Amino acid sequence: MRRRIRTKRRVCRQGTPVKPPTGPRRRPLAALAATVALVLATAGCGTGDPAGSSRTERVASLTVLDYYTDSTEHAHWGELLAACGRQAGVTIEHRSVPAPSLVPTVLRQAAARTMPDLLMLDNPDLQQIARSGALAPLRPYGVRTEGFGPGILSAGTYRGEVYGLAPTVNTLALYYNKDMLAEAGLGVPRTWDELRTAARATTRPGRHGLAVDADASFESTFQFLPFLWSNGGDERRLDTPQAAEALRLWSDLVRDGSMSRSVLTWNQADVHEQFLGGDAAMMVNGPWRMTELAKAKDLRWGVAPLPVPRIGAEPVTPLGGEVWTVPRSASEARMRKAAQVLDCLNEPAHQQKLATWHHTVPTRTDVAARYARQVPSMAAFVESVRGARARTRQLGPAWPKTATAIHTAVQAAVSGQQTPEEALRRAQRMATSP
């Protein structure tokens, strides 16, 4: 989970806001969905081919909106979008806005009917935006969906139709300091019991065994989900023994000193800094941390799949990353061209290039397998993505409310204010209240 247009053409283009991919703090989308739905209703946007426009309208350029404001990342995506634009016979007007500005930007564009032709969304947002009617299904426009893992397709699907595809994705794994584990005489932990032992054995004055993000945000929910899901927990029913056992693991690690109490205020970047600085022997984090870790010459680190409750269990992690979508438009020709560019972004060579640039996992299973062989440090993430779940798979557009309830429970239990059982009973009431 990071996890960042403009035209005077008077056409009805609907689009939606995007969020950082790793589950950070996010704005509610209800107002956006209502606005988009209103624009759809009042503008008379069709889904067919109005007056034969796909046959007669010449499309010279397409507008693209995303949140890749980092200069290197923006340049990488700009290069790839331009190449795919040339393949489709159009030029690309590529704009990136900061994540906090994106919702207001899209709301203004929806009201002015100047939405982009191609729109990137954080994958948990897709179902709610698709429900508003703002997005076009991709298959009727010739976008190929074969060769993608089921979790990846699930992240872009609403009511059986694929509305978005991600060229690459991310998830979580366990980073470990090789020297610290060796000093403790331990191997890489594979189970929760081994994780407890390793965290306790590598804790020293000024250093904790494990660092996680347990702050009051969606990043915390993103990090807790692998422990919930791998233990058989279910976001539809939070007050279960399986969920309580997962949350107790975290609260016990803080109580016995193996994790710092400061995890209650750390985001994923803070967790990274703890590990990078030698203040944590292990951390839960995503592949986007590898670029900085590789620069640390004296740090010997490795990556493994997250430990599971017991031998034989499979880790189940959340799927992070962004999907690309085609907003509905009065111009069928523009939508078809946008779909061609989207299809091009997902070509194997382009997925490989994006993965190499950004330390992400290609979404085509054959490309991902080849990438894992070429970049061994990414193998744990490739393995985890195979069984990763979309956060909206069970709850659809209702997911954000439950995500808030989960990180509220994490805060209450890890801080010691409530037992895991009490915190999760309250979370269940929050998630299911009207």
Tab-separated table of C-alpha atoms in Angstrom:
chain	number	residue	atom	x	y	z
A	1	MET	CA	0.000	0.000	0.000
A	2	ARG	CA	2.028	4.796	-1.161
A	3	ARG	CA	2.078	3.702	-1.590
A	4	ARG	CA	0.059	11.216	-5.896
A	5	ILE	CA	-7.131	17.921	-16.876
A	6	ARG	CA	-7.632	20.078	-18.192
A	7	THR	CA	-9.598	20.827	-21.345
A	8	LYS	CA	-12.144	23.309	-22.687
A	9	ARG	CA	-13.945	20.588	-24.595
A	10	ARG	CA	-17.557	20.601	-23.411
A	11	VAL	CA	-17.975	16.884	-23.007
A	12	CYS	CA	-19.268	14.953	-20.058
A	13	ARG	CA	-16.239	13.324	-18.435
A	14	GLN	CA	-16.647	11.756	-15.078
A	15	GLY	CA	-13.766	10.820	-12.818
A	16	THR	CA	-12.933	10.203	-9.232
A	17	PRO	CA	-10.270	11.000	-6.617
A	18	VAL	CA	-7.290	8.857	-5.845
A	19	LYS	CA	-5.450	8.094	-2.633
A	20	PRO	CA	-2.007	6.900	-1.580
A	21	PRO	CA	-1.691	3.123	-2.220
A	22	THR	CA	-0.522	1.856	1.093
A	23	GLY	CA	-3.648	2.635	3.047
A	24	PRO	CA	-2.790	6.009	4.591
A	25	ARG	CA	-5.263	8.561	5.909
A	26	ARG	CA	-8.028	9.022	3.358
A	27	ARG	CA	-10.981	11.325	2.851
A	28	PRO	CA	-14.547	9.994	2.703
A	29	LEU	CA	-15.819	9.439	-0.832
A	30	ALA	CA	-19.553	9.753	-0.224
A	31	ALA	CA	-19.660	13.400	-1.307
A	32	LEU	CA	-17.696	12.588	-4.434
A	33	ALA	CA	-19.905	9.674	-5.391
A	34	ALA	CA	-23.013	11.810	-4.932
A	35	THR	CA	-21.540	14.613	-7.037
A	36	VAL	CA	-20.512	12.272	-9.833
A	37	ALA	CA	-23.916	10.591	-9.820
A	38	LEU	CA	-25.611	13.996	-10.048
A	39	VAL	CA	-23.437	15.025	-12.975
A	40	LEU	CA	-24.270	11.755	-14.707
A	41	ALA	CA	-27.974	12.249	-14.174
A	42	THR	CA	-28.110	15.873	-15.278
A	43	ALA	CA	-25.657	15.716	-18.163
A	44	GLY	CA	-27.412	12.938	-20.059
A	45	CYS	CA	-24.198	10.982	-20.574
A	46	GLY	CA	-24.694	7.900	-22.693
A	47	THR	CA	-22.798	4.668	-22.730
A	48	GLY	CA	-23.246	3.891	-26.379
A	49	ASP	CA	-21.899	5.461	-29.540
A	50	PRO	CA	-23.656	8.849	-29.814
A	51	ALA	CA	-24.282	9.849	-33.418
A	52	GLY	CA	-21.549	7.510	-34.580
A	53	SER	CA	-18.874	9.551	-32.769
A	54	SER	CA	-16.429	6.635	-32.554
A	55	ARG	CA	-16.402	6.505	-36.347
A	56	THR	CA	-16.211	10.245	-37.123
A	57	GLU	CA	-14.414	11.979	-34.228
A	58	ARG	CA	-10.653	12.264	-34.554
A	59	VAL	CA	-8.933	12.017	-31.180
A	60	ALA	CA	-5.544	13.735	-31.130
A	61	SER	CA	-4.827	13.802	-27.381
A	62	LEU	CA	-5.951	12.310	-24.074
A	63	THR	CA	-5.825	13.740	-20.584
A	64	VAL	CA	-4.496	11.642	-17.685
A	65	LEU	CA	-4.745	12.248	-13.945
A	66	ASP	CA	-2.839	10.492	-11.147
A	67	TYR	CA	-1.107	11.294	-7.839
A	68	TYR	CA	2.483	10.501	-8.791
A	69	THR	CA	3.923	13.881	-7.797
A	70	ASP	CA	7.384	12.604	-6.907
A	71	SER	CA	9.564	13.928	-9.732
A	72	THR	CA	11.173	10.584	-10.579
A	73	GLU	CA	7.920	8.644	-10.355
A	74	HIS	CA	6.072	11.262	-12.415
A	75	ALA	CA	8.773	11.117	-15.068
A	76	HIS	CA	8.659	7.318	-15.207
A	77	TRP	CA	4.897	7.250	-15.652
A	78	GLY	CA	5.067	10.118	-18.119
A	79	GLU	CA	7.533	8.172	-20.242
A	80	LEU	CA	5.365	5.058	-20.248
A	81	LEU	CA	2.113	6.931	-20.859
A	82	ALA	CA	3.703	8.783	-23.770
A	83	ALA	CA	4.874	5.502	-25.305
A	84	CYS	CA	1.421	3.974	-24.965
A	85	GLY	CA	-0.102	7.140	-26.366
A	86	ARG	CA	2.072	6.871	-29.462
A	87	GLN	CA	0.992	3.260	-29.839
A	88	ALA	CA	-2.650	4.400	-29.734
A	89	GLY	CA	-1.991	7.336	-32.069
A	90	VAL	CA	-2.550	10.127	-29.500
A	91	THR	CA	-0.481	12.510	-27.432
A	92	ILE	CA	-0.815	12.427	-23.645
A	93	GLU	CA	-1.476	15.402	-21.380
A	94	HIS	CA	-0.262	13.969	-18.063
A	95	ARG	CA	-1.069	15.721	-14.808
A	96	SER	CA	-0.279	14.656	-11.239
A	97	VAL	CA	-1.738	16.359	-8.172
A	98	PRO	CA	-0.825	15.841	-4.509
A	99	ALA	CA	-3.033	13.308	-2.768
A	100	PRO	CA	-4.631	15.858	-0.388
A	101	SER	CA	-5.569	18.069	-3.367
A	102	LEU	CA	-6.969	15.329	-5.523
A	103	VAL	CA	-10.469	15.081	-4.058
A	104	PRO	CA	-11.167	18.836	-4.408
A	105	THR	CA	-9.646	18.788	-7.909
A	106	VAL	CA	-11.872	15.960	-9.044
A	107	LEU	CA	-14.972	17.493	-7.473
A	108	ARG	CA	-14.324	20.718	-9.388
A	109	GLN	CA	-13.762	18.767	-12.595
A	110	ALA	CA	-16.943	16.765	-12.096
A	111	ALA	CA	-18.950	19.956	-11.665
A	112	ALA	CA	-17.308	21.505	-14.755
A	113	ARG	CA	-17.598	18.293	-16.795
A	114	THR	CA	-13.878	18.311	-17.553
A	115	MET	CA	-12.858	14.926	-16.181
A	116	PRO	CA	-9.724	13.188	-17.477
A	117	ASP	CA	-9.885	10.509	-20.131
A	118	LEU	CA	-7.724	8.118	-18.081
A	119	LEU	CA	-7.844	8.080	-14.285
A	120	MET	CA	-5.780	6.274	-11.682
A	121	LEU	CA	-7.418	5.204	-8.394
A	122	ASP	CA	-6.173	3.591	-5.219
A	123	ASN	CA	-7.672	0.129	-5.530
A	124	PRO	CA	-9.921	0.271	-2.411
A	125	ASP	CA	-11.737	3.262	-3.942
A	126	LEU	CA	-12.728	1.589	-7.170
A	127	GLN	CA	-15.969	-0.106	-6.141
A	128	GLN	CA	-17.468	3.015	-4.632
A	129	ILE	CA	-16.570	5.063	-7.712
A	130	ALA	CA	-17.834	2.364	-10.079
A	131	ARG	CA	-21.089	2.246	-8.112
A	132	SER	CA	-21.576	5.958	-8.819
A	133	GLY	CA	-21.669	5.212	-12.556
A	134	ALA	CA	-18.564	7.268	-13.279
A	135	LEU	CA	-16.474	4.474	-14.797
A	136	ALA	CA	-16.773	2.385	-17.937
A	137	PRO	CA	-16.351	-1.410	-17.812
A	138	LEU	CA	-13.144	-2.350	-19.597
A	139	ARG	CA	-13.874	-5.602	-21.422
A	140	PRO	CA	-16.352	-4.066	-23.923
A	141	TYR	CA	-13.552	-1.693	-24.945
A	142	GLY	CA	-11.145	-4.495	-25.759
A	143	VAL	CA	-9.014	-4.380	-22.610
A	144	ARG	CA	-7.499	-7.812	-22.031
A	145	THR	CA	-7.960	-9.334	-18.575
A	146	GLU	CA	-6.402	-12.774	-19.119
A	147	GLY	CA	-3.305	-13.784	-17.184
A	148	PHE	CA	-3.984	-11.732	-14.060
A	149	GLY	CA	-4.222	-13.303	-10.602
A	150	PRO	CA	-7.688	-13.553	-9.022
A	151	GLY	CA	-6.857	-11.056	-6.273
A	152	ILE	CA	-5.738	-8.471	-8.817
A	153	LEU	CA	-8.923	-8.832	-10.864
A	154	SER	CA	-11.018	-8.720	-7.694
A	155	ALA	CA	-9.490	-5.350	-6.781
A	156	GLY	CA	-10.698	-3.893	-10.077
A	157	THR	CA	-14.105	-5.576	-10.210
A	158	TYR	CA	-17.523	-4.261	-9.250
A	159	ARG	CA	-20.629	-6.472	-9.625
A	160	GLY	CA	-18.897	-8.869	-11.954
A	161	GLU	CA	-17.480	-6.245	-14.320
A	162	VAL	CA	-13.808	-5.255	-14.458
A	163	TYR	CA	-13.532	-1.459	-14.221
A	164	GLY	CA	-9.841	-1.107	-13.380
A	165	LEU	CA	-6.542	-2.894	-13.891
A	166	ALA	CA	-3.242	-2.414	-12.098
A	167	PRO	CA	0.008	-2.857	-14.049
A	168	THR	CA	1.829	-3.564	-10.774
A	169	VAL	CA	0.815	-3.978	-7.132
A	170	ASN	CA	2.381	-4.246	-3.694
A	171	THR	CA	1.777	-5.914	-0.356
A	172	LEU	CA	3.541	-6.460	2.986
A	173	ALA	CA	6.363	-8.717	4.148
A	174	LEU	CA	8.826	-9.052	7.031
A	175	TYR	CA	12.137	-7.219	6.779
A	176	TYR	CA	14.845	-8.500	9.102
A	177	ASN	CA	18.352	-7.479	10.127
A	178	LYS	CA	20.560	-10.459	9.314
A	179	ASP	CA	23.254	-9.563	11.832
A	180	MET	CA	20.831	-9.080	14.718
A	181	LEU	CA	19.128	-12.415	14.130
A	182	ALA	CA	22.498	-14.128	13.793
A	183	GLU	CA	23.682	-12.551	17.044
A	184	ALA	CA	20.623	-14.040	18.761
A	185	GLY	CA	21.316	-17.414	17.157
A	186	LEU	CA	17.970	-17.447	15.395
A	187	GLY	CA	16.708	-18.008	11.893
A	188	VAL	CA	14.053	-15.988	10.123
A	189	PRO	CA	10.734	-16.421	11.995
A	190	ARG	CA	8.056	-18.340	10.105
A	191	THR	CA	5.348	-18.601	12.793
A	192	TRP	CA	3.920	-16.273	15.410
A	193	ASP	CA	5.684	-18.191	18.191
A	194	GLU	CA	8.984	-17.827	16.362
A	195	LEU	CA	8.239	-14.135	15.826
A	196	ARG	CA	7.651	-13.646	19.556
A	197	THR	CA	10.904	-15.449	20.347
A	198	ALA	CA	12.917	-13.494	17.782
A	199	ALA	CA	11.440	-10.140	18.834
A	200	ARG	CA	12.200	-10.822	22.487
A	201	ALA	CA	15.716	-12.131	21.801
A	202	THR	CA	16.726	-9.156	19.629
A	203	THR	CA	15.392	-6.502	22.003
A	204	ARG	CA	18.111	-4.486	23.758
A	205	PRO	CA	18.265	-1.122	25.540
A	206	GLY	CA	17.509	1.402	22.807
A	207	ARG	CA	16.402	-1.293	20.366
A	208	HIS	CA	13.179	-3.247	19.917
A	209	GLY	CA	12.743	-6.561	18.178
A	210	LEU	CA	9.850	-5.583	15.915
A	211	ALA	CA	8.325	-2.401	14.512
A	212	VAL	CA	4.831	-2.086	13.036
A	213	ASP	CA	2.462	0.752	12.218
A	214	ALA	CA	-0.304	0.844	14.845
A	215	ASP	CA	-1.322	4.490	14.485
A	216	ALA	CA	-4.856	5.805	14.048
A	217	SER	CA	-4.970	5.522	10.255
A	218	PHE	CA	-5.694	3.170	7.379
A	219	GLU	CA	-1.984	2.363	7.275
A	220	SER	CA	-2.435	0.616	10.622
A	221	THR	CA	-5.413	-1.333	9.273
A	222	PHE	CA	-3.346	-2.302	6.216
A	223	GLN	CA	-0.599	-3.667	8.481
A	224	PHE	CA	-2.938	-5.524	10.816
A	225	LEU	CA	-4.917	-7.280	8.079
A	226	PRO	CA	-2.304	-10.011	7.396
A	227	PHE	CA	-2.454	-11.063	11.042
A	228	LEU	CA	-6.261	-10.991	11.059
A	229	TRP	CA	-6.697	-12.828	7.756
A	230	SER	CA	-3.905	-15.377	8.204
A	231	ASN	CA	-5.550	-16.455	11.469
A	232	GLY	CA	-8.929	-17.006	9.838
A	233	GLY	CA	-10.372	-13.654	10.897
A	234	ASP	CA	-13.019	-11.936	8.820
A	235	GLU	CA	-13.623	-8.212	8.395
A	236	ARG	CA	-17.366	-8.895	8.260
A	237	ARG	CA	-17.273	-10.190	11.825
A	238	LEU	CA	-14.561	-8.573	13.929
A	239	ASP	CA	-15.561	-9.857	17.382
A	240	THR	CA	-14.308	-13.436	16.930
A	241	PRO	CA	-11.678	-15.452	18.818
A	242	GLN	CA	-9.522	-15.513	15.669
A	243	ALA	CA	-9.504	-11.720	15.454
A	244	ALA	CA	-8.822	-11.367	19.190
A	245	GLU	CA	-5.881	-13.765	18.978
A	246	ALA	CA	-4.329	-11.705	16.185
A	247	LEU	CA	-4.759	-8.435	18.062
A	248	ARG	CA	-3.416	-9.992	21.262
A	249	LEU	CA	-0.191	-10.827	19.425
A	250	TRP	CA	0.414	-7.112	18.869
A	251	SER	CA	-0.663	-6.005	22.348
A	252	ASP	CA	1.493	-8.689	24.023
A	253	LEU	CA	4.563	-7.641	22.031
A	254	VAL	CA	4.163	-4.081	23.312
A	255	ARG	CA	3.429	-5.216	26.853
A	256	ASP	CA	6.579	-7.350	27.099
A	257	GLY	CA	8.749	-4.639	25.523
A	258	SER	CA	9.484	-6.420	22.232
A	259	MET	CA	7.726	-3.589	20.387
A	260	SER	CA	7.899	0.065	21.360
A	261	ARG	CA	4.758	1.717	22.667
A	262	SER	CA	5.529	4.410	20.109
A	263	VAL	CA	4.083	2.144	17.402
A	264	LEU	CA	0.807	3.842	18.374
A	265	THR	CA	2.059	6.989	16.613
A	266	TRP	CA	4.293	5.539	13.908
A	267	ASN	CA	3.267	5.456	10.277
A	268	GLN	CA	4.964	3.175	7.758
A	269	ALA	CA	7.678	5.739	7.042
A	270	ASP	CA	8.479	5.942	10.759
A	271	VAL	CA	8.684	2.154	10.968
A	272	HIS	CA	11.165	2.236	8.093
A	273	GLU	CA	13.310	4.812	9.883
A	274	GLN	CA	13.419	2.653	13.010
A	275	PHE	CA	14.681	-0.310	11.008
A	276	LEU	CA	17.070	1.723	8.878
A	277	GLY	CA	18.603	3.317	11.981
A	278	GLY	CA	19.158	-0.002	13.765
A	279	ASP	CA	16.489	0.709	16.366
A	280	ALA	CA	14.389	-2.287	15.294
A	281	ALA	CA	15.594	-5.758	14.350
A	282	MET	CA	12.546	-6.496	12.192
A	283	MET	CA	9.730	-4.535	10.614
A	284	VAL	CA	6.500	-5.054	8.690
A	285	ASN	CA	6.611	-2.948	5.539
A	286	GLY	CA	6.215	-2.877	1.776
A	287	PRO	CA	8.587	-3.152	-1.193
A	288	TRP	CA	8.636	0.608	-1.730
A	289	ARG	CA	11.238	0.761	1.117
A	290	MET	CA	13.882	-1.144	-0.829
A	291	THR	CA	15.383	1.802	-2.694
A	292	GLU	CA	16.414	3.541	0.523
A	293	LEU	CA	17.493	0.334	2.245
A	294	ALA	CA	19.778	-0.501	-0.660
A	295	LYS	CA	21.667	2.744	-0.026
A	296	ALA	CA	22.532	1.704	3.555
A	297	LYS	CA	25.968	0.193	3.022
A	298	ASP	CA	26.392	-1.206	6.548
A	299	LEU	CA	22.924	-2.718	6.854
A	300	ARG	CA	22.593	-6.396	5.981
A	301	TRP	CA	18.898	-7.061	5.545
A	302	GLY	CA	16.577	-9.647	4.080
A	303	VAL	CA	12.883	-10.039	3.316
A	304	ALA	CA	10.586	-12.989	4.031
A	305	PRO	CA	6.843	-13.643	3.908
A	306	LEU	CA	5.054	-12.551	7.071
A	307	PRO	CA	4.966	-15.193	9.820
A	308	VAL	CA	1.769	-17.221	10.117
A	309	PRO	CA	-0.072	-18.445	13.238
A	310	ARG	CA	1.198	-21.992	12.852
A	311	ILE	CA	3.193	-24.220	10.516
A	312	GLY	CA	1.187	-25.097	7.432
A	313	ALA	CA	-0.863	-21.896	7.374
A	314	GLU	CA	-0.601	-19.594	4.380
A	315	PRO	CA	0.007	-15.857	4.804
A	316	VAL	CA	-2.885	-13.762	3.517
A	317	THR	CA	-1.885	-10.159	2.898
A	318	PRO	CA	-3.733	-7.087	1.619
A	319	LEU	CA	-3.273	-5.999	-1.966
A	320	GLY	CA	-1.898	-2.500	-2.312
A	321	GLY	CA	-1.455	-0.364	-5.394
A	322	GLU	CA	-3.412	1.577	-7.953
A	323	VAL	CA	-5.792	0.650	-10.740
A	324	TRP	CA	-6.227	2.533	-13.992
A	325	THR	CA	-9.729	3.299	-15.146
A	326	VAL	CA	-11.634	4.897	-18.028
A	327	PRO	CA	-14.181	7.498	-16.864
A	328	ARG	CA	-17.428	7.578	-18.801
A	329	SER	CA	-17.615	10.283	-21.426
A	330	ALA	CA	-19.967	11.624	-24.074
A	331	SER	CA	-17.210	10.776	-26.560
A	332	GLU	CA	-17.104	7.078	-27.336
A	333	ALA	CA	-14.008	7.638	-29.461
A	334	ARG	CA	-12.080	9.126	-26.536
A	335	MET	CA	-13.090	6.263	-24.269
A	336	ARG	CA	-11.876	3.710	-26.796
A	337	LYS	CA	-8.548	5.480	-27.163
A	338	ALA	CA	-8.178	5.682	-23.369
A	339	ALA	CA	-8.871	1.942	-23.140
A	340	GLN	CA	-6.132	1.296	-25.707
A	341	VAL	CA	-3.642	3.219	-23.564
A	342	LEU	CA	-4.767	1.368	-20.449
A	343	ASP	CA	-4.341	-1.969	-22.214
A	344	CYS	CA	-0.870	-0.924	-23.320
A	345	LEU	CA	0.164	-0.069	-19.732
A	346	ASN	CA	-0.489	-3.703	-18.843
A	347	GLU	CA	1.649	-5.238	-21.571
A	348	PRO	CA	4.274	-7.623	-20.101
A	349	ALA	CA	7.276	-5.482	-21.060
A	350	HIS	CA	5.714	-2.406	-19.469
A	351	GLN	CA	4.808	-4.252	-16.273
A	352	GLN	CA	8.395	-5.482	-16.046
A	353	LYS	CA	9.725	-1.961	-16.544
A	354	LEU	CA	7.435	-0.463	-13.876
A	355	ALA	CA	8.320	-3.213	-11.400
A	356	THR	CA	12.033	-2.617	-11.943
A	357	TRP	CA	11.667	1.128	-11.554
A	358	HIS	CA	9.515	1.108	-8.417
A	359	HIS	CA	10.067	-2.233	-6.636
A	360	THR	CA	6.512	-3.374	-7.247
A	361	VAL	CA	5.056	-6.715	-8.339
A	362	PRO	CA	3.837	-7.260	-11.935
A	363	THR	CA	0.186	-8.296	-12.020
A	364	ARG	CA	0.485	-10.829	-14.836
A	365	THR	CA	1.391	-14.093	-13.139
A	366	ASP	CA	3.988	-15.135	-15.730
A	367	VAL	CA	5.713	-11.750	-15.615
A	368	ALA	CA	5.739	-11.811	-11.792
A	369	ALA	CA	7.336	-15.270	-11.697
A	370	ARG	CA	10.077	-14.169	-14.092
A	371	TYR	CA	10.641	-10.971	-12.095
A	372	ALA	CA	11.061	-12.916	-8.831
A	373	ARG	CA	13.825	-14.966	-10.423
A	374	GLN	CA	15.561	-11.866	-11.724
A	375	VAL	CA	15.229	-9.858	-8.480
A	376	PRO	CA	15.487	-12.292	-5.535
A	377	SER	CA	14.855	-9.565	-2.954
A	378	MET	CA	11.339	-9.231	-4.408
A	379	ALA	CA	10.558	-12.959	-4.247
A	380	ALA	CA	8.811	-12.724	-0.854
A	381	PHE	CA	6.489	-10.031	-2.178
A	382	VAL	CA	5.759	-11.937	-5.383
A	383	GLU	CA	4.922	-15.007	-3.295
A	384	SER	CA	2.651	-13.004	-0.996
A	385	VAL	CA	0.827	-11.289	-3.874
A	386	ARG	CA	-0.289	-14.698	-5.180
A	387	GLY	CA	-2.637	-15.056	-2.208
A	388	ALA	CA	-3.213	-11.371	-1.501
A	389	ARG	CA	-6.766	-10.071	-1.115
A	390	ALA	CA	-8.423	-6.883	-2.206
A	391	ARG	CA	-9.583	-4.985	0.865
A	392	THR	CA	-12.983	-4.439	-0.720
A	393	ARG	CA	-13.528	-8.078	-1.649
A	394	GLN	CA	-16.017	-8.818	1.147
A	395	LEU	CA	-17.504	-5.404	1.938
A	396	GLY	CA	-17.235	-3.496	-1.324
A	397	PRO	CA	-17.914	0.227	-0.960
A	398	ALA	CA	-18.584	-0.244	2.780
A	399	TRP	CA	-14.921	-1.088	3.428
A	400	PRO	CA	-13.714	2.362	4.689
A	401	LYS	CA	-16.085	2.267	7.677
A	402	THR	CA	-14.765	-1.123	8.768
A	403	ALA	CA	-11.172	-0.048	8.148
A	404	THR	CA	-11.717	2.815	10.598
A	405	ALA	CA	-13.201	0.441	13.156
A	406	ILE	CA	-10.185	-1.867	12.846
A	407	HIS	CA	-7.530	0.772	13.459
A	408	THR	CA	-9.603	2.127	16.353
A	409	ALA	CA	-9.521	-1.351	17.907
A	410	VAL	CA	-5.765	-1.613	17.322
A	411	GLN	CA	-5.213	1.659	19.146
A	412	ALA	CA	-7.389	0.644	22.094
A	413	ALA	CA	-5.827	-2.800	22.559
A	414	VAL	CA	-2.181	-1.947	21.907
A	415	SER	CA	-2.374	1.023	24.269
A	416	GLY	CA	-3.837	-1.229	26.972
A	417	GLN	CA	-7.030	0.790	27.289
A	418	GLN	CA	-9.110	-2.276	26.408
A	419	THR	CA	-8.572	-5.988	26.038
A	420	PRO	CA	-8.483	-7.255	22.452
A	421	GLU	CA	-11.958	-8.763	22.983
A	422	GLU	CA	-13.409	-5.498	24.278
A	423	ALA	CA	-11.776	-3.451	21.520
A	424	LEU	CA	-13.072	-5.746	18.805
A	425	ARG	CA	-16.604	-5.883	20.182
A	426	ARG	CA	-16.669	-2.097	20.003
A	427	ALA	CA	-15.168	-2.237	16.516
A	428	GLN	CA	-17.923	-4.582	15.360
A	429	ARG	CA	-20.561	-2.166	16.646
A	430	MET	CA	-18.831	0.730	14.867
A	431	ALA	CA	-18.574	-1.180	11.610
A	432	THR	CA	-22.199	-2.279	11.560
A	433	SER	CA	-23.931	0.785	13.010
A	434	PRO	CA	-26.326	2.629	10.674
